[in-house]
């Protein structure tokens, strides 16, 4: 089926990283990202009506469906009458993956690879627990979700592609979607493929350009020179928190919802770890599903420190496990191969630094 001053003010800048920069895609390919799809829908999680981005999961099956329990991780799988997978719900997580129309994601400016997937990633109103398929809320939610044509997590994430995404504004005039960049230019670094060429520390409220008050009462102000910017963890907070409604907090410790930095999300984030950090590159990726957050240790002087995160989007057209993250070399969200291929398997830069995965 599926292809398979706040917070960041105290974080250190990236220093020298593992090895030499490798895996650069051919730079002369025509730019822009492409998302091939059919149909249009409508809905938005940023406060304003927005054009949809593709036909969603299939209409409710006419032959009925059944529920199956699987383990590693513990989860409930919904099967159609012919045995096909309709949806997967993981215990302890709010991420739901439904099967629907195939979509192809590509980014010709930075890679020749593309990802074609029938996975539609949505957020449940409640954390999944065994037996919830019997609850009244689930029956209503599932019936609607099977035919939902509104943007899912992937659709929302690609509304920020560094190589081209249309601006969208809410009723208050806030640009809540559109091309995102990684951070301001770092004048101390001359190599555009260096990981510090654009400065990190930009969170979701910097991208939005609006003040933000967190549940604990902490109020933060955006930095003007970071407007439209999000670093790797800021991008995940923008998508999963601001757009999809998961709670956010502004510390790097335990709390309700997504903390600020990559290492804190890996250690203390909501949901459950599906690949724990053993300090080594995982070789068994069978537990991954689309939408999982993936984490990397890429600082040469701190080989055990998680300093980058992305979103797993599935198998690319070469059968490789590909992810999507905000990065300096691409200057924003990318599935491409500038300054390291966006791969979890093999011996490329990010694959060597891959350490863990969490399902929100």
Short mmCIF file of C-alpha atoms in Angstrom, two decimals:
data_model
loop_
_atom_site.label_atom_id
_atom_site.label_comp_id
_atom_site.label_asym_id
_atom_site.label_seq_id
_atom_site.Cartn_x
_atom_site.Cartn_y
_atom_site.Cartn_z
CA UNK A 1 0.00 0.00 0.00
CA UNK A 2 1.91 3.04 1.29
CA UNK A 3 5.34 3.84 -0.06
CA UNK A 4 6.86 3.75 2.81
CA UNK A 5 14.02 34.70 22.19
CA UNK A 6 12.13 31.91 22.97
CA UNK A 7 13.26 28.36 23.00
CA UNK A 8 15.96 28.74 20.45
CA UNK A 9 17.75 31.72 22.01
CA UNK A 10 20.17 29.53 23.96
CA UNK A 11 20.82 26.84 21.40
CA UNK A 12 24.35 26.61 19.99
CA UNK A 13 24.98 27.21 16.31
CA UNK A 14 26.05 24.22 14.27
CA UNK A 15 29.77 23.75 14.17
CA UNK A 16 31.83 21.39 12.05
CA UNK A 17 29.80 18.34 11.00
CA UNK A 18 30.58 14.73 10.26
CA UNK A 19 32.77 14.26 7.24
CA UNK A 20 32.80 16.37 4.13
CA UNK A 21 29.67 17.67 2.46
CA UNK A 22 28.42 15.02 0.07
CA UNK A 23 25.49 13.95 -2.02
CA UNK A 24 24.86 17.22 -3.82
CA UNK A 25 22.22 16.91 -6.51
CA UNK A 26 22.79 18.27 -10.00
CA UNK A 27 22.26 22.00 -9.65
CA UNK A 28 21.21 22.75 -13.19
CA UNK A 29 17.86 20.94 -13.10
CA UNK A 30 14.84 23.19 -13.57
CA UNK A 31 13.62 24.55 -10.25
CA UNK A 32 10.38 24.21 -8.36
CA UNK A 33 8.64 21.40 -6.56
CA UNK A 34 5.83 19.45 -8.16
CA UNK A 35 2.86 17.81 -6.53
CA UNK A 36 0.87 15.82 -9.05
CA UNK A 37 -2.68 15.18 -8.00
CA UNK A 38 -6.28 15.08 -9.16
CA UNK A 39 -9.26 17.00 -7.89
CA UNK A 40 -9.53 19.95 -5.52
CA UNK A 41 -10.83 20.24 -1.98
CA UNK A 42 -11.12 22.92 0.64
CA UNK A 43 -10.18 23.55 4.25
CA UNK A 44 -7.41 25.11 6.25
CA UNK A 45 -6.01 24.81 9.73
CA UNK A 46 -4.39 28.24 9.80
CA UNK A 47 -7.52 30.30 10.30
CA UNK A 48 -8.81 30.93 6.78
CA UNK A 49 -10.48 29.00 4.00
CA UNK A 50 -7.91 27.64 1.59
CA UNK A 51 -7.89 25.81 -1.68
CA UNK A 52 -7.44 22.06 -1.22
CA UNK A 53 -4.56 20.11 -2.61
CA UNK A 54 -5.79 16.82 -3.96
CA UNK A 55 -8.43 14.13 -3.80
CA UNK A 56 -8.44 12.49 -0.40
CA UNK A 57 -8.90 9.00 0.97
CA UNK A 58 -11.46 6.77 -0.63
CA UNK A 59 -15.16 6.88 0.11
CA UNK A 60 -16.36 4.50 2.85
CA UNK A 61 -16.09 0.91 1.63
CA UNK A 62 -19.33 -0.77 0.68
CA UNK A 63 -18.22 -4.26 1.69
CA UNK A 64 -17.58 -3.43 5.35
CA UNK A 65 -14.32 -3.43 7.23
CA UNK A 66 -12.63 -5.17 10.13
CA UNK A 67 -10.05 -4.33 12.80
CA UNK A 68 -6.79 -6.15 13.40
CA UNK A 69 -4.32 -5.74 16.26
CA UNK A 70 -0.62 -5.74 15.46
CA UNK A 71 2.47 -5.14 17.58
CA UNK A 72 5.91 -3.48 17.39
CA UNK A 73 4.48 -0.90 17.78
CA UNK A 74 1.07 -1.81 19.23
CA UNK A 75 -1.52 -0.58 16.77
CA UNK A 76 -4.97 -1.11 15.28
CA UNK A 77 -5.20 -1.66 11.53
CA UNK A 78 -8.47 -1.27 9.65
CA UNK A 79 -8.90 -3.77 6.83
CA UNK A 80 -11.28 -3.58 3.89
CA UNK A 81 -13.35 -6.59 2.87
CA UNK A 82 -10.62 -7.69 0.47
CA UNK A 83 -7.93 -7.49 3.15
CA UNK A 84 -6.43 -4.18 2.05
CA UNK A 85 -5.29 -1.59 4.60
CA UNK A 86 -7.68 1.32 5.06
CA UNK A 87 -6.04 2.96 8.07
CA UNK A 88 -3.53 2.52 10.88
CA UNK A 89 -3.84 3.87 14.44
CA UNK A 90 -0.92 3.52 16.86
CA UNK A 91 -1.39 3.21 20.62
CA UNK A 92 -0.21 6.38 22.38
CA UNK A 93 -0.16 8.50 19.22
CA UNK A 94 -2.55 10.89 17.49
CA UNK A 95 -1.15 10.27 14.01
CA UNK A 96 -3.52 8.34 11.76
CA UNK A 97 -2.51 7.11 8.31
CA UNK A 98 -5.30 6.42 5.84
CA UNK A 99 -5.06 4.93 2.36
CA UNK A 100 -6.27 7.13 -0.47
CA UNK A 101 -5.47 8.51 -3.89
CA UNK A 102 -1.81 8.37 -4.90
CA UNK A 103 0.17 11.60 -4.96
CA UNK A 104 3.67 12.29 -6.24
CA UNK A 105 6.00 14.72 -4.48
CA UNK A 106 9.11 15.92 -6.29
CA UNK A 107 11.64 18.76 -6.17
CA UNK A 108 13.53 18.94 -9.48
CA UNK A 109 15.78 21.80 -8.37
CA UNK A 110 17.47 19.68 -5.73
CA UNK A 111 16.96 16.01 -6.62
CA UNK A 112 15.93 13.69 -9.42
CA UNK A 113 14.06 11.52 -6.91
CA UNK A 114 10.31 11.62 -6.33
CA UNK A 115 7.97 9.99 -3.82
CA UNK A 116 4.63 8.51 -4.90
CA UNK A 117 2.43 7.57 -1.97
CA UNK A 118 -1.17 6.67 -1.22
CA UNK A 119 -0.72 7.59 2.46
CA UNK A 120 -2.81 10.44 3.85
CA UNK A 121 -1.62 11.52 7.29
CA UNK A 122 -4.18 13.01 9.66
CA UNK A 123 -4.34 13.97 13.33
CA UNK A 124 -6.84 12.25 15.62
CA UNK A 125 -8.86 14.31 18.12
CA UNK A 126 -7.70 11.94 20.87
CA UNK A 127 -4.61 9.86 21.58
CA UNK A 128 -5.28 6.34 20.30
CA UNK A 129 -5.78 3.51 22.76
CA UNK A 130 -6.72 -0.10 22.17
CA UNK A 131 -10.47 -0.55 21.73
CA UNK A 132 -11.21 3.03 20.67
CA UNK A 133 -12.72 1.73 17.43
CA UNK A 134 -15.80 0.94 19.56
CA UNK A 135 -16.26 4.51 20.76
CA UNK A 136 -18.92 6.84 19.38
CA UNK A 137 -16.46 9.60 18.50
CA UNK A 138 -14.33 7.25 16.44
CA UNK A 139 -17.20 5.92 14.36
CA UNK A 140 -18.19 9.43 13.34
CA UNK A 141 -14.61 10.56 12.78
CA UNK A 142 -13.66 7.53 10.70
CA UNK A 143 -16.70 7.75 8.47
CA UNK A 144 -15.82 11.36 7.68
CA UNK A 145 -12.07 10.79 7.39
CA UNK A 146 -12.41 8.07 4.75
CA UNK A 147 -13.93 10.57 2.36
CA UNK A 148 -12.07 13.67 3.54
CA UNK A 149 -10.62 15.82 0.74
CA UNK A 150 -9.14 18.56 2.93
CA UNK A 151 -5.35 18.99 3.14
CA UNK A 152 -3.61 16.40 5.30
CA UNK A 153 -0.26 16.75 7.10
CA UNK A 154 1.72 16.17 3.88
CA UNK A 155 -0.35 18.73 1.97
CA UNK A 156 0.17 21.30 4.71
CA UNK A 157 3.92 20.59 4.95
CA UNK A 158 4.41 21.19 1.23
CA UNK A 159 2.67 24.56 1.52
CA UNK A 160 6.07 25.76 2.81
CA UNK A 161 8.41 24.27 0.21
CA UNK A 162 11.62 26.30 -0.12
CA UNK A 163 11.43 26.02 -3.91
CA UNK A 164 7.99 27.49 -4.36
CA UNK A 165 4.68 27.62 -2.52
CA UNK A 166 1.85 30.13 -2.87
CA UNK A 167 1.23 32.64 -0.09
CA UNK A 168 -1.95 32.18 1.94
CA UNK A 169 -3.34 34.70 4.41
CA UNK A 170 -5.94 34.37 7.14
CA UNK A 171 -8.74 36.83 7.91
CA UNK A 172 -6.38 38.88 10.09
CA UNK A 173 -3.96 39.30 7.21
CA UNK A 174 -1.31 36.96 8.65
CA UNK A 175 0.57 34.99 6.03
CA UNK A 176 0.22 31.49 7.47
CA UNK A 177 1.54 29.55 4.44
CA UNK A 178 3.87 30.16 1.54
CA UNK A 179 7.53 29.63 0.67
CA UNK A 180 9.57 29.25 3.87
CA UNK A 181 13.30 29.74 4.36
CA UNK A 182 15.64 28.38 7.00
CA UNK A 183 17.03 31.55 8.57
CA UNK A 184 18.98 34.77 8.05
CA UNK A 185 22.26 34.71 6.15
CA UNK A 186 25.27 34.00 8.39
CA UNK A 187 27.97 36.46 7.23
CA UNK A 188 30.72 34.40 8.92
CA UNK A 189 30.20 31.45 6.55
CA UNK A 190 31.03 31.70 2.85
CA UNK A 191 30.16 28.24 1.53
CA UNK A 192 26.44 28.09 0.61
CA UNK A 193 26.49 24.32 1.18
CA UNK A 194 27.74 24.70 4.75
CA UNK A 195 25.16 23.84 7.40
CA UNK A 196 25.67 27.24 9.07
CA UNK A 197 25.34 29.35 5.89
CA UNK A 198 21.85 30.30 7.06
CA UNK A 199 21.38 30.78 10.79
CA UNK A 200 19.07 28.49 12.72
CA UNK A 201 16.94 29.47 15.78
CA UNK A 202 13.84 30.53 13.79
CA UNK A 203 10.60 29.17 15.27
CA UNK A 204 7.06 29.08 13.87
CA UNK A 205 6.12 32.50 15.27
CA UNK A 206 9.13 34.01 13.47
CA UNK A 207 7.78 32.63 10.20
CA UNK A 208 4.34 34.08 10.98
CA UNK A 209 5.70 37.39 12.23
CA UNK A 210 3.28 37.48 15.16
CA UNK A 211 3.71 37.40 18.98
CA UNK A 212 2.77 34.11 20.60
CA UNK A 213 1.58 33.24 24.11
CA UNK A 214 2.19 29.67 25.23
CA UNK A 215 -0.09 27.82 27.71
CA UNK A 216 2.28 28.55 30.62
CA UNK A 217 1.85 32.27 30.00
CA UNK A 218 5.23 32.78 28.32
CA UNK A 219 4.88 35.41 25.59
CA UNK A 220 7.42 35.62 22.80
CA UNK A 221 8.05 38.19 20.09
CA UNK A 222 9.13 37.32 16.53
CA UNK A 223 12.40 38.69 15.21
CA UNK A 224 11.86 40.88 12.15
CA UNK A 225 14.88 39.51 10.29
CA UNK A 226 13.50 35.97 10.71
CA UNK A 227 10.11 36.65 9.14
CA UNK A 228 9.25 33.73 6.85
CA UNK A 229 11.96 31.52 8.37
CA UNK A 230 11.78 28.19 10.24
CA UNK A 231 14.61 25.91 11.29
CA UNK A 232 14.17 22.12 11.38
CA UNK A 233 12.22 21.85 14.65
CA UNK A 234 10.45 25.16 14.06
CA UNK A 235 9.11 23.73 10.81
CA UNK A 236 7.66 20.68 12.57
CA UNK A 237 6.08 22.97 15.17
CA UNK A 238 4.62 25.10 12.38
CA UNK A 239 3.04 22.09 10.67
CA UNK A 240 2.03 19.86 13.57
CA UNK A 241 1.34 22.57 16.13
CA UNK A 242 0.17 25.79 14.53
CA UNK A 243 -1.53 24.16 11.53
CA UNK A 244 -2.63 20.71 12.76
CA UNK A 245 -3.45 21.67 16.35
CA UNK A 246 -1.05 19.64 18.50
CA UNK A 247 -0.15 21.47 21.73
CA UNK A 248 3.13 23.41 21.85
CA UNK A 249 5.33 24.57 24.70
CA UNK A 250 8.43 26.69 24.71
CA UNK A 251 10.93 24.66 26.70
CA UNK A 252 13.28 21.77 26.03
CA UNK A 253 11.99 19.72 28.93
CA UNK A 254 8.94 17.55 29.49
CA UNK A 255 5.63 19.29 28.94
CA UNK A 256 2.31 19.04 27.16
CA UNK A 257 2.91 18.89 23.43
CA UNK A 258 5.91 19.61 21.23
CA UNK A 259 8.99 21.16 22.89
CA UNK A 260 11.28 23.53 21.01
CA UNK A 261 14.42 21.73 19.81
CA UNK A 262 15.01 18.51 17.91
CA UNK A 263 16.69 16.67 20.79
CA UNK A 264 13.81 17.59 23.12
CA UNK A 265 11.13 16.46 20.65
CA UNK A 266 12.97 13.14 20.28
CA UNK A 267 13.21 12.66 24.03
CA UNK A 268 10.06 14.30 25.42
CA UNK A 269 7.66 14.80 22.53
CA UNK A 270 4.11 13.42 22.48
CA UNK A 271 3.24 10.09 20.91
CA UNK A 272 5.65 7.20 21.08
CA UNK A 273 9.10 6.26 19.88
CA UNK A 274 8.93 3.70 17.10
CA UNK A 275 12.71 3.59 16.66
CA UNK A 276 14.62 4.30 19.91
CA UNK A 277 17.99 6.04 19.93
CA UNK A 278 20.74 3.47 20.52
CA UNK A 279 23.54 5.76 19.43
CA UNK A 280 23.86 3.92 16.12
CA UNK A 281 22.24 4.14 12.69
CA UNK A 282 19.10 1.93 12.71
CA UNK A 283 19.20 -0.88 10.18
CA UNK A 284 15.61 -2.11 10.59
CA UNK A 285 13.24 0.56 9.24
CA UNK A 286 10.20 -1.69 9.09
CA UNK A 287 8.43 0.13 11.93
CA UNK A 288 8.34 3.45 10.06
CA UNK A 289 5.14 4.85 8.60
CA UNK A 290 4.56 8.08 6.67
CA UNK A 291 4.43 11.13 8.91
CA UNK A 292 6.85 9.82 11.55
CA UNK A 293 9.37 12.36 12.81
CA UNK A 294 12.96 11.25 12.24
CA UNK A 295 15.99 12.50 14.19
CA UNK A 296 19.67 12.90 13.37
CA UNK A 297 22.99 13.39 15.19
CA UNK A 298 25.10 15.37 12.71
CA UNK A 299 27.54 17.47 14.75
CA UNK A 300 31.08 16.09 14.48
CA UNK A 301 32.13 17.15 17.98
CA UNK A 302 28.89 15.84 19.53
CA UNK A 303 28.18 12.53 17.77
CA UNK A 304 25.55 11.50 20.31
CA UNK A 305 23.56 14.75 20.23
CA UNK A 306 20.32 14.99 18.25
CA UNK A 307 20.46 18.27 16.31
CA UNK A 308 18.19 17.77 13.30
CA UNK A 309 14.71 16.45 12.65
CA UNK A 310 12.49 15.83 9.65
CA UNK A 311 9.33 14.08 8.52
CA UNK A 312 9.41 10.64 6.91
CA UNK A 313 7.43 10.67 3.64
CA UNK A 314 8.01 7.12 2.37
CA UNK A 315 9.91 5.25 -0.31
CA UNK A 316 11.13 7.23 -3.30
CA UNK A 317 11.16 5.97 -6.89
CA UNK A 318 14.47 4.20 -6.21
CA UNK A 319 13.06 2.35 -3.21
CA UNK A 320 14.98 4.54 -0.74
CA UNK A 321 13.54 5.87 2.53
CA UNK A 322 13.19 9.64 2.06
CA UNK A 323 12.40 12.44 4.50
CA UNK A 324 11.40 16.12 4.32
CA UNK A 325 13.02 18.76 6.55
CA UNK A 326 13.97 22.43 6.77
CA UNK A 327 17.69 22.73 6.00
CA UNK A 328 20.25 25.50 5.47
CA UNK A 329 21.63 24.43 2.08
CA UNK A 330 18.18 24.40 0.48
CA UNK A 331 17.27 27.41 2.64
CA UNK A 332 14.03 25.91 3.89
CA UNK A 333 11.89 22.77 3.69
CA UNK A 334 13.25 20.24 1.21
CA UNK A 335 13.11 16.57 0.22
CA UNK A 336 16.18 17.14 -1.93
CA UNK A 337 19.86 16.26 -1.87
CA UNK A 338 21.76 19.53 -1.48
CA UNK A 339 24.53 19.07 1.10
CA UNK A 340 23.45 15.52 1.89
CA UNK A 341 20.75 13.28 0.46
CA UNK A 342 17.40 13.20 2.26
CA UNK A 343 17.71 9.48 2.91
CA UNK A 344 17.47 7.30 6.02
CA UNK A 345 19.05 4.16 4.57
CA UNK A 346 22.51 3.62 3.12
CA UNK A 347 25.76 5.45 3.81
CA UNK A 348 24.98 9.04 2.82
CA UNK A 349 25.48 11.88 5.31
CA UNK A 350 22.01 11.99 6.88
CA UNK A 351 21.60 8.23 6.80
CA UNK A 352 24.79 7.87 8.83
CA UNK A 353 23.46 10.39 11.32
CA UNK A 354 19.93 8.90 11.56
CA UNK A 355 19.21 7.82 15.14
CA UNK A 356 15.50 7.66 16.09
CA UNK A 357 11.88 8.04 15.01
CA UNK A 358 8.79 9.24 16.88
CA UNK A 359 5.12 8.93 15.93
CA UNK A 360 3.23 11.94 17.23
#
